[in-house]
Amino acid sequence: MARNVIGHFGTDFVNLTEARRDEVNLRSVARILDVDQARHPYGLDLPRDRQGRVAGCCRDHSVFVVGLLREQGTPARTRVGFADYLIPDRRVDHVVVDYRAAGRWIRTDPEMAPGTVPFDPADMKIESDGRFQTAAEAWQSCRHDPDNLDRYLVPPGSGFADAAHVIRAYVALELAHWCGQELLLWDTWPDLDAFDADLVDRVARLLVAADTGDKASEVELTAIYHRFGPHGTVTQLSPFGKPPRQVRIETEPNDRQQP
Protein backbone atom coordinates (compact mmCIF):
# COMPACT_ATOMS: atom_id res chain seq x y z
CA MET A 1 0.00 0.00 0.00
CA ALA A 2 2.86 2.40 0.73
CA ARG A 3 4.32 1.91 -2.76
CA ASN A 4 0.82 2.15 -4.25
CA VAL A 5 -0.05 5.45 -2.52
CA ILE A 6 3.38 7.18 -2.51
CA GLY A 7 5.91 7.71 -5.28
CA HIS A 8 9.48 8.93 -4.89
CA PHE A 9 9.68 12.55 -6.03
CA GLY A 10 13.09 12.03 -7.64
CA THR A 11 12.50 8.81 -9.58
CA ASP A 12 8.79 8.08 -10.02
CA PHE A 13 7.51 11.29 -11.56
CA VAL A 14 8.00 12.92 -14.95
CA ASN A 15 8.28 16.71 -14.55
CA LEU A 16 6.52 17.04 -11.19
CA THR A 17 4.66 20.34 -11.44
CA GLU A 18 5.39 23.32 -9.20
CA ALA A 19 1.88 23.06 -7.76
CA ARG A 20 2.58 19.52 -6.53
CA ARG A 21 6.08 19.96 -5.12
CA ASP A 22 4.85 20.73 -1.61
CA GLU A 23 3.54 17.16 -1.39
CA VAL A 24 7.04 16.13 -0.32
CA ASN A 25 6.54 18.20 2.86
CA LEU A 26 3.48 16.30 4.11
CA ARG A 27 4.49 15.32 7.63
CA SER A 28 1.81 12.87 8.74
CA VAL A 29 0.04 9.78 7.47
CA ALA A 30 -3.26 11.64 7.85
CA ARG A 31 -2.19 14.40 5.44
CA ILE A 32 -0.77 11.90 2.95
CA LEU A 33 -4.09 10.03 3.03
CA ASP A 34 -6.04 13.27 2.59
CA VAL A 35 -4.18 14.02 -0.64
CA ASP A 36 -4.44 10.44 -1.86
CA GLN A 37 -8.16 10.12 -1.13
CA ALA A 38 -8.96 13.41 -2.85
CA ARG A 39 -7.58 11.81 -6.04
CA HIS A 40 -8.49 8.20 -5.38
CA PRO A 41 -11.61 7.86 -3.19
CA TYR A 42 -11.34 4.10 -2.91
CA GLY A 43 -9.34 1.41 -1.12
CA LEU A 44 -5.61 1.81 -0.52
CA ASP A 45 -4.91 -1.55 -2.12
CA LEU A 46 -6.52 -0.65 -5.46
CA PRO A 47 -3.95 0.46 -8.06
CA ARG A 48 -3.14 4.15 -8.56
CA ASP A 49 -1.76 5.65 -11.72
CA ARG A 50 1.95 6.16 -11.15
CA GLN A 51 1.78 9.90 -11.84
CA GLY A 52 -1.20 10.28 -9.53
CA ARG A 53 0.53 8.96 -6.42
CA VAL A 54 1.48 11.31 -3.60
CA ALA A 55 5.00 12.67 -4.15
CA GLY A 56 7.27 11.73 -1.27
CA CYS A 57 10.44 9.80 -0.47
CA CYS A 58 11.75 6.93 1.65
CA ARG A 59 10.82 8.81 4.81
CA ASP A 60 7.18 8.94 3.72
CA HIS A 61 6.98 5.27 2.75
CA SER A 62 8.35 4.39 6.18
CA VAL A 63 6.18 6.84 8.15
CA PHE A 64 3.14 5.47 6.29
CA VAL A 65 3.95 1.85 7.24
CA VAL A 66 4.86 2.75 10.83
CA GLY A 67 1.56 4.63 11.20
CA LEU A 68 -0.48 1.67 9.98
CA LEU A 69 1.44 -0.76 12.21
CA ARG A 70 0.96 1.44 15.28
CA GLU A 71 -2.74 1.73 14.46
CA GLN A 72 -2.88 -2.06 14.79
CA GLY A 73 -1.02 -1.96 18.11
CA THR A 74 2.28 -3.20 16.67
CA PRO A 75 5.39 -1.46 18.07
CA ALA A 76 7.13 0.22 15.13
CA ARG A 77 9.65 2.97 14.44
CA THR A 78 11.40 4.62 11.52
CA ARG A 79 15.16 4.24 11.24
CA VAL A 80 17.33 6.90 9.63
CA GLY A 81 20.63 5.87 8.08
CA PHE A 82 22.35 4.75 4.90
CA ALA A 83 21.68 1.95 2.41
CA ASP A 84 24.26 0.29 0.17
CA TYR A 85 21.75 -1.12 -2.36
CA LEU A 86 20.45 2.05 -4.03
CA ILE A 87 23.65 3.03 -5.87
CA PRO A 88 26.41 0.46 -6.50
CA ASP A 89 29.39 0.66 -4.13
CA ARG A 90 28.00 3.66 -2.27
CA ARG A 91 25.89 4.27 0.82
CA VAL A 92 22.97 6.64 0.29
CA ASP A 93 20.85 8.38 2.95
CA HIS A 94 17.68 6.35 3.49
CA VAL A 95 14.85 5.56 5.93
CA VAL A 96 13.46 2.10 6.71
CA VAL A 97 11.14 0.52 9.30
CA ASP A 98 11.72 -1.62 12.38
CA TYR A 99 8.69 -3.32 13.90
CA ARG A 100 8.24 -5.81 16.70
CA ALA A 101 6.79 -9.24 15.93
CA ALA A 102 7.40 -12.83 16.99
CA GLY A 103 9.57 -11.64 19.88
CA ARG A 104 12.07 -9.70 17.79
CA TRP A 105 12.58 -6.50 15.83
CA ILE A 106 12.10 -6.99 12.10
CA ARG A 107 13.61 -4.51 9.64
CA THR A 108 11.83 -3.84 6.35
CA ASP A 109 12.33 -1.42 3.49
CA PRO A 110 8.79 -0.61 2.31
CA GLU A 111 10.04 1.31 -0.74
CA MET A 112 11.66 -1.81 -2.23
CA ALA A 113 9.35 -4.33 -3.87
CA PRO A 114 10.31 -8.03 -3.64
CA GLY A 115 12.73 -8.94 -6.41
CA THR A 116 14.12 -5.42 -6.87
CA VAL A 117 17.09 -6.05 -4.56
CA PRO A 118 19.22 -9.19 -4.04
CA PHE A 119 17.81 -9.90 -0.56
CA ASP A 120 14.43 -9.97 1.16
CA PRO A 121 13.48 -6.31 1.77
CA ALA A 122 10.68 -7.43 4.10
CA ASP A 123 13.12 -9.00 6.57
CA MET A 124 16.57 -7.43 6.32
CA LYS A 125 19.46 -8.48 8.50
CA ILE A 126 19.97 -6.07 11.40
CA GLU A 127 23.72 -5.68 11.75
CA SER A 128 26.10 -2.74 12.07
CA ASP A 129 27.72 -3.27 8.66
CA GLY A 130 24.60 -4.62 6.95
CA ARG A 131 22.84 -3.51 3.79
CA PHE A 132 21.25 -0.75 5.86
CA GLN A 133 23.30 1.06 8.50
CA THR A 134 21.72 3.38 11.02
CA ALA A 135 23.26 6.84 11.12
CA ALA A 136 24.77 6.01 14.51
CA GLU A 137 26.43 2.89 13.11
CA ALA A 138 27.70 4.84 10.11
CA TRP A 139 29.21 7.49 12.39
CA GLN A 140 30.97 4.89 14.52
CA SER A 141 32.26 3.08 11.44
CA CYS A 142 33.78 6.26 10.03
CA ARG A 143 35.22 7.35 13.38
CA HIS A 144 36.96 3.97 13.55
CA ASP A 145 38.16 4.16 9.94
CA PRO A 146 37.90 7.61 8.25
CA ASP A 147 38.56 5.99 4.87
CA ASN A 148 34.98 4.65 5.05
CA LEU A 149 33.71 8.19 4.46
CA ASP A 150 34.44 7.78 0.76
CA ARG A 151 31.51 5.36 0.50
CA TYR A 152 28.87 7.85 1.69
CA LEU A 153 27.26 10.18 -0.84
CA VAL A 154 26.44 13.81 -0.12
CA PRO A 155 22.77 14.39 -1.14
CA PRO A 156 22.67 16.77 -4.15
CA GLY A 157 21.56 20.26 -3.20
CA SER A 158 21.59 19.44 0.51
CA GLY A 159 24.12 22.10 1.45
CA PHE A 160 26.24 19.56 3.35
CA ALA A 161 29.95 20.23 2.99
CA ASP A 162 31.10 16.62 3.03
CA ALA A 163 30.13 13.09 4.04
CA ALA A 164 31.15 13.62 7.68
CA HIS A 165 28.78 16.60 7.84
CA VAL A 166 25.98 14.47 6.34
CA ILE A 167 26.41 11.64 8.82
CA ARG A 168 26.65 14.00 11.80
CA ALA A 169 23.36 15.67 10.84
CA TYR A 170 21.72 12.32 10.22
CA VAL A 171 22.64 11.10 13.71
CA ALA A 172 20.60 14.04 15.01
CA LEU A 173 17.75 13.08 12.66
CA GLU A 174 18.00 9.46 13.78
CA LEU A 175 17.67 10.65 17.37
CA ALA A 176 14.56 12.67 16.43
CA HIS A 177 12.96 9.68 14.73
CA TRP A 178 13.99 7.37 17.58
CA CYS A 179 12.17 9.74 19.95
CA GLY A 180 9.05 9.54 17.77
CA GLN A 181 9.36 12.92 16.05
CA GLU A 182 9.73 11.86 12.43
CA LEU A 183 11.24 15.03 10.96
CA LEU A 184 11.65 15.55 7.24
CA LEU A 185 15.13 14.80 5.94
CA TRP A 186 15.50 18.48 5.00
CA ASP A 187 14.46 19.92 8.38
CA THR A 188 16.98 21.91 10.38
CA TRP A 189 16.84 23.86 13.64
CA PRO A 190 19.20 26.15 15.63
CA ASP A 191 20.39 23.53 18.13
CA LEU A 192 21.39 21.20 15.30
CA ASP A 193 24.70 23.10 15.42
CA ALA A 194 25.20 21.75 18.94
CA PHE A 195 25.70 18.28 17.50
CA ASP A 196 29.46 18.53 17.28
CA ALA A 197 31.73 15.47 17.14
CA ASP A 198 31.70 14.96 20.92
CA LEU A 199 27.92 15.09 21.26
CA VAL A 200 27.44 12.89 18.19
CA ASP A 201 29.90 10.35 19.63
CA ARG A 202 27.75 10.25 22.76
CA VAL A 203 24.42 10.05 20.92
CA ALA A 204 25.68 7.37 18.53
CA ARG A 205 26.94 5.25 21.44
CA LEU A 206 23.61 5.61 23.24
CA LEU A 207 21.54 4.81 20.12
CA VAL A 208 23.52 1.63 19.51
CA ALA A 209 23.15 0.67 23.19
CA ALA A 210 19.41 1.43 23.14
CA ASP A 211 19.03 -1.01 20.26
CA THR A 212 20.17 -3.73 22.65
CA GLY A 213 17.41 -2.79 25.11
CA ASP A 214 19.55 -0.69 27.45
CA LYS A 215 16.98 1.35 29.40
CA ALA A 216 19.48 3.81 30.87
CA SER A 217 20.52 4.77 27.33
CA GLU A 218 16.88 5.34 26.38
CA VAL A 219 16.42 7.73 29.30
CA GLU A 220 19.60 9.64 28.41
CA LEU A 221 18.64 9.88 24.73
CA THR A 222 15.26 11.33 25.63
CA ALA A 223 16.91 13.94 27.85
CA ILE A 224 19.38 14.91 25.12
CA TYR A 225 16.61 15.33 22.57
CA HIS A 226 14.50 17.45 24.87
CA ARG A 227 17.57 19.65 25.36
CA PHE A 228 18.86 19.86 21.78
CA GLY A 229 15.87 18.95 19.61
CA PRO A 230 13.63 21.52 17.90
CA HIS A 231 11.28 23.23 20.33
CA GLY A 232 8.14 23.47 18.25
CA THR A 233 9.64 25.01 15.10
CA VAL A 234 11.96 23.85 12.33
CA THR A 235 13.42 25.52 9.27
CA GLN A 236 12.13 23.48 6.37
CA LEU A 237 14.55 23.42 3.45
CA SER A 238 13.56 22.06 0.02
CA PRO A 239 14.89 19.32 -2.26
CA PHE A 240 13.70 21.53 -5.13
CA GLY A 241 15.72 24.57 -4.06
CA LYS A 242 12.71 26.55 -2.84
CA PRO A 243 13.36 29.20 -0.14
CA PRO A 244 13.56 27.95 3.46
CA ARG A 245 10.51 28.51 5.63
CA GLN A 246 9.69 28.27 9.32
CA VAL A 247 7.23 25.50 10.14
CA ARG A 248 5.47 24.69 13.38
CA ILE A 249 5.67 21.03 14.39
CA GLU A 250 4.38 18.95 17.27
CA THR A 251 6.14 20.11 20.42
CA GLU A 252 6.25 16.65 22.02
CA PRO A 253 7.49 13.58 20.15
CA ASN A 254 5.01 10.79 19.49
CA ASP A 255 4.84 7.51 21.38
CA ARG A 256 7.60 5.32 19.94
CA GLN A 257 5.57 2.17 20.66
CA GLN A 258 8.46 0.44 22.37
CA PRO A 259 7.66 -3.04 23.77
XYZ file of C-alpha atoms in Angstrom:
259
model
C 0.000 0.000 0.000
C 2.858 2.401 0.735
C 4.319 1.913 -2.758
C 0.824 2.153 -4.255
C -0.050 5.447 -2.521
C 3.380 7.176 -2.510
C 5.913 7.706 -5.281
C 9.478 8.928 -4.887
C 9.682 12.549 -6.026
C 13.091 12.025 -7.641
C 12.504 8.805 -9.581
C 8.793 8.075 -10.015
C 7.515 11.288 -11.556
C 8.002 12.920 -14.946
C 8.282 16.707 -14.545
C 6.520 17.036 -11.194
C 4.657 20.345 -11.436
C 5.391 23.320 -9.202
C 1.881 23.058 -7.764
C 2.579 19.523 -6.532
C 6.075 19.958 -5.117
C 4.847 20.728 -1.607
C 3.544 17.162 -1.389
C 7.040 16.133 -0.316
C 6.541 18.199 2.862
C 3.483 16.300 4.111
C 4.495 15.319 7.627
C 1.809 12.875 8.741
C 0.040 9.781 7.469
C -3.259 11.645 7.850
C -2.186 14.404 5.440
C -0.766 11.896 2.948
C -4.087 10.031 3.027
C -6.044 13.270 2.590
C -4.181 14.024 -0.642
C -4.442 10.438 -1.864
C -8.156 10.116 -1.134
C -8.964 13.408 -2.850
C -7.577 11.811 -6.037
C -8.493 8.199 -5.385
C -11.612 7.864 -3.190
C -11.344 4.102 -2.909
C -9.338 1.405 -1.116
C -5.613 1.813 -0.524
C -4.912 -1.553 -2.124
C -6.525 -0.652 -5.459
C -3.953 0.461 -8.064
C -3.144 4.150 -8.563
C -1.763 5.652 -11.718
C 1.954 6.159 -11.154
C 1.780 9.902 -11.844
C -1.199 10.281 -9.527
C 0.533 8.965 -6.420
C 1.479 11.314 -3.596
C 5.001 12.669 -4.148
C 7.269 11.730 -1.270
C 10.435 9.799 -0.470
C 11.750 6.925 1.648
C 10.825 8.811 4.815
C 7.182 8.939 3.724
C 6.978 5.268 2.746
C 8.350 4.392 6.184
C 6.178 6.838 8.145
C 3.136 5.466 6.286
C 3.948 1.855 7.240
C 4.858 2.749 10.832
C 1.563 4.632 11.201
C -0.482 1.673 9.984
C 1.437 -0.756 12.208
C 0.962 1.440 15.282
C -2.740 1.730 14.460
C -2.884 -2.060 14.788
C -1.023 -1.964 18.111
C 2.284 -3.205 16.670
C 5.386 -1.461 18.067
C 7.125 0.220 15.128
C 9.651 2.970 14.440
C 11.396 4.624 11.518
C 15.165 4.242 11.244
C 17.333 6.902 9.631
C 20.629 5.868 8.079
C 22.350 4.750 4.898
C 21.675 1.950 2.411
C 24.261 0.289 0.169
C 21.754 -1.119 -2.362
C 20.451 2.047 -4.027
C 23.652 3.034 -5.873
C 26.409 0.463 -6.503
C 29.395 0.660 -4.130
C 27.997 3.662 -2.271
C 25.892 4.274 0.825
C 22.965 6.640 0.295
C 20.847 8.376 2.949
C 17.679 6.350 3.492
C 14.853 5.561 5.932
C 13.462 2.103 6.712
C 11.142 0.517 9.296
C 11.720 -1.617 12.379
C 8.687 -3.323 13.902
C 8.237 -5.813 16.705
C 6.786 -9.239 15.935
C 7.404 -12.830 16.995
C 9.572 -11.640 19.883
C 12.075 -9.698 17.786
C 12.583 -6.499 15.834
C 12.104 -6.995 12.098
C 13.609 -4.512 9.641
C 11.832 -3.839 6.353
C 12.329 -1.415 3.490
C 8.786 -0.610 2.306
C 10.037 1.313 -0.739
C 11.659 -1.806 -2.228
C 9.355 -4.330 -3.874
C 10.312 -8.027 -3.636
C 12.729 -8.942 -6.406
C 14.115 -5.418 -6.871
C 17.090 -6.047 -4.562
C 19.218 -9.193 -4.039
C 17.807 -9.898 -0.561
C 14.426 -9.970 1.160
C 13.476 -6.307 1.769
C 10.682 -7.429 4.104
C 13.120 -9.003 6.573
C 16.572 -7.428 6.321
C 19.457 -8.477 8.504
C 19.972 -6.071 11.401
C 23.724 -5.676 11.750
C 26.102 -2.739 12.069
C 27.723 -3.272 8.662
C 24.599 -4.624 6.950
C 22.838 -3.513 3.789
C 21.248 -0.755 5.859
C 23.296 1.061 8.498
C 21.720 3.379 11.020
C 23.258 6.839 11.118
C 24.773 6.005 14.513
C 26.428 2.886 13.109
C 27.704 4.843 10.106
C 29.210 7.490 12.390
C 30.970 4.887 14.522
C 32.261 3.083 11.442
C 33.775 6.265 10.030
C 35.221 7.349 13.383
C 36.961 3.974 13.554
C 38.163 4.162 9.936
C 37.898 7.608 8.251
C 38.557 5.993 4.867
C 34.982 4.654 5.055
C 33.712 8.187 4.465
C 34.436 7.782 0.757
C 31.509 5.361 0.495
C 28.873 7.854 1.693
C 27.261 10.177 -0.837
C 26.438 13.811 -0.121
C 22.772 14.390 -1.135
C 22.672 16.768 -4.151
C 21.556 20.259 -3.202
C 21.593 19.440 0.514
C 24.124 22.101 1.453
C 26.239 19.564 3.353
C 29.950 20.228 2.985
C 31.102 16.625 3.029
C 30.128 13.091 4.037
C 31.148 13.621 7.683
C 28.775 16.604 7.837
C 25.977 14.472 6.344
C 26.412 11.641 8.818
C 26.652 14.003 11.800
C 23.355 15.670 10.845
C 21.721 12.319 10.224
C 22.644 11.097 13.706
C 20.600 14.044 15.014
C 17.753 13.082 12.665
C 18.004 9.460 13.780
C 17.667 10.654 17.371
C 14.559 12.673 16.432
C 12.958 9.679 14.735
C 13.988 7.372 17.581
C 12.173 9.739 19.952
C 9.055 9.538 17.775
C 9.357 12.924 16.053
C 9.730 11.858 12.432
C 11.236 15.027 10.963
C 11.646 15.554 7.245
C 15.127 14.803 5.943
C 15.502 18.482 4.995
C 14.464 19.920 8.375
C 16.978 21.913 10.383
C 16.845 23.865 13.644
C 19.195 26.146 15.633
C 20.391 23.532 18.133
C 21.392 21.201 15.300
C 24.695 23.097 15.418
C 25.202 21.754 18.937
C 25.702 18.277 17.501
C 29.464 18.526 17.279
C 31.729 15.465 17.142
C 31.695 14.957 20.918
C 27.919 15.086 21.256
C 27.443 12.886 18.190
C 29.904 10.348 19.634
C 27.751 10.251 22.756
C 24.423 10.052 20.924
C 25.677 7.365 18.532
C 26.939 5.255 21.435
C 23.606 5.609 23.239
C 21.544 4.814 20.122
C 23.515 1.632 19.515
C 23.150 0.674 23.194
C 19.410 1.435 23.137
C 19.028 -1.011 20.257
C 20.165 -3.733 22.651
C 17.412 -2.791 25.107
C 19.553 -0.688 27.450
C 16.978 1.355 29.397
C 19.479 3.815 30.865
C 20.523 4.766 27.332
C 16.883 5.335 26.383
C 16.425 7.732 29.302
C 19.602 9.642 28.414
C 18.640 9.885 24.733
C 15.259 11.329 25.628
C 16.906 13.943 27.854
C 19.382 14.913 25.115
C 16.609 15.328 22.566
C 14.502 17.447 24.874
C 17.573 19.648 25.359
C 18.861 19.863 21.783
C 15.875 18.946 19.608
C 13.630 21.518 17.905
C 11.277 23.232 20.327
C 8.136 23.468 18.247
C 9.636 25.013 15.102
C 11.961 23.853 12.327
C 13.423 25.518 9.273
C 12.127 23.477 6.375
C 14.547 23.419 3.446
C 13.561 22.064 0.016
C 14.890 19.324 -2.260
C 13.695 21.534 -5.128
C 15.719 24.574 -4.056
C 12.708 26.546 -2.835
C 13.362 29.200 -0.141
C 13.563 27.951 3.464
C 10.514 28.509 5.627
C 9.685 28.269 9.320
C 7.232 25.498 10.145
C 5.474 24.686 13.383
C 5.668 21.032 14.386
C 4.380 18.950 17.268
C 6.142 20.106 20.424
C 6.252 16.654 22.016
C 7.491 13.580 20.149
C 5.008 10.791 19.489
C 4.843 7.507 21.376
C 7.600 5.319 19.941
C 5.567 2.172 20.658
C 8.459 0.435 22.367
C 7.657 -3.039 23.769
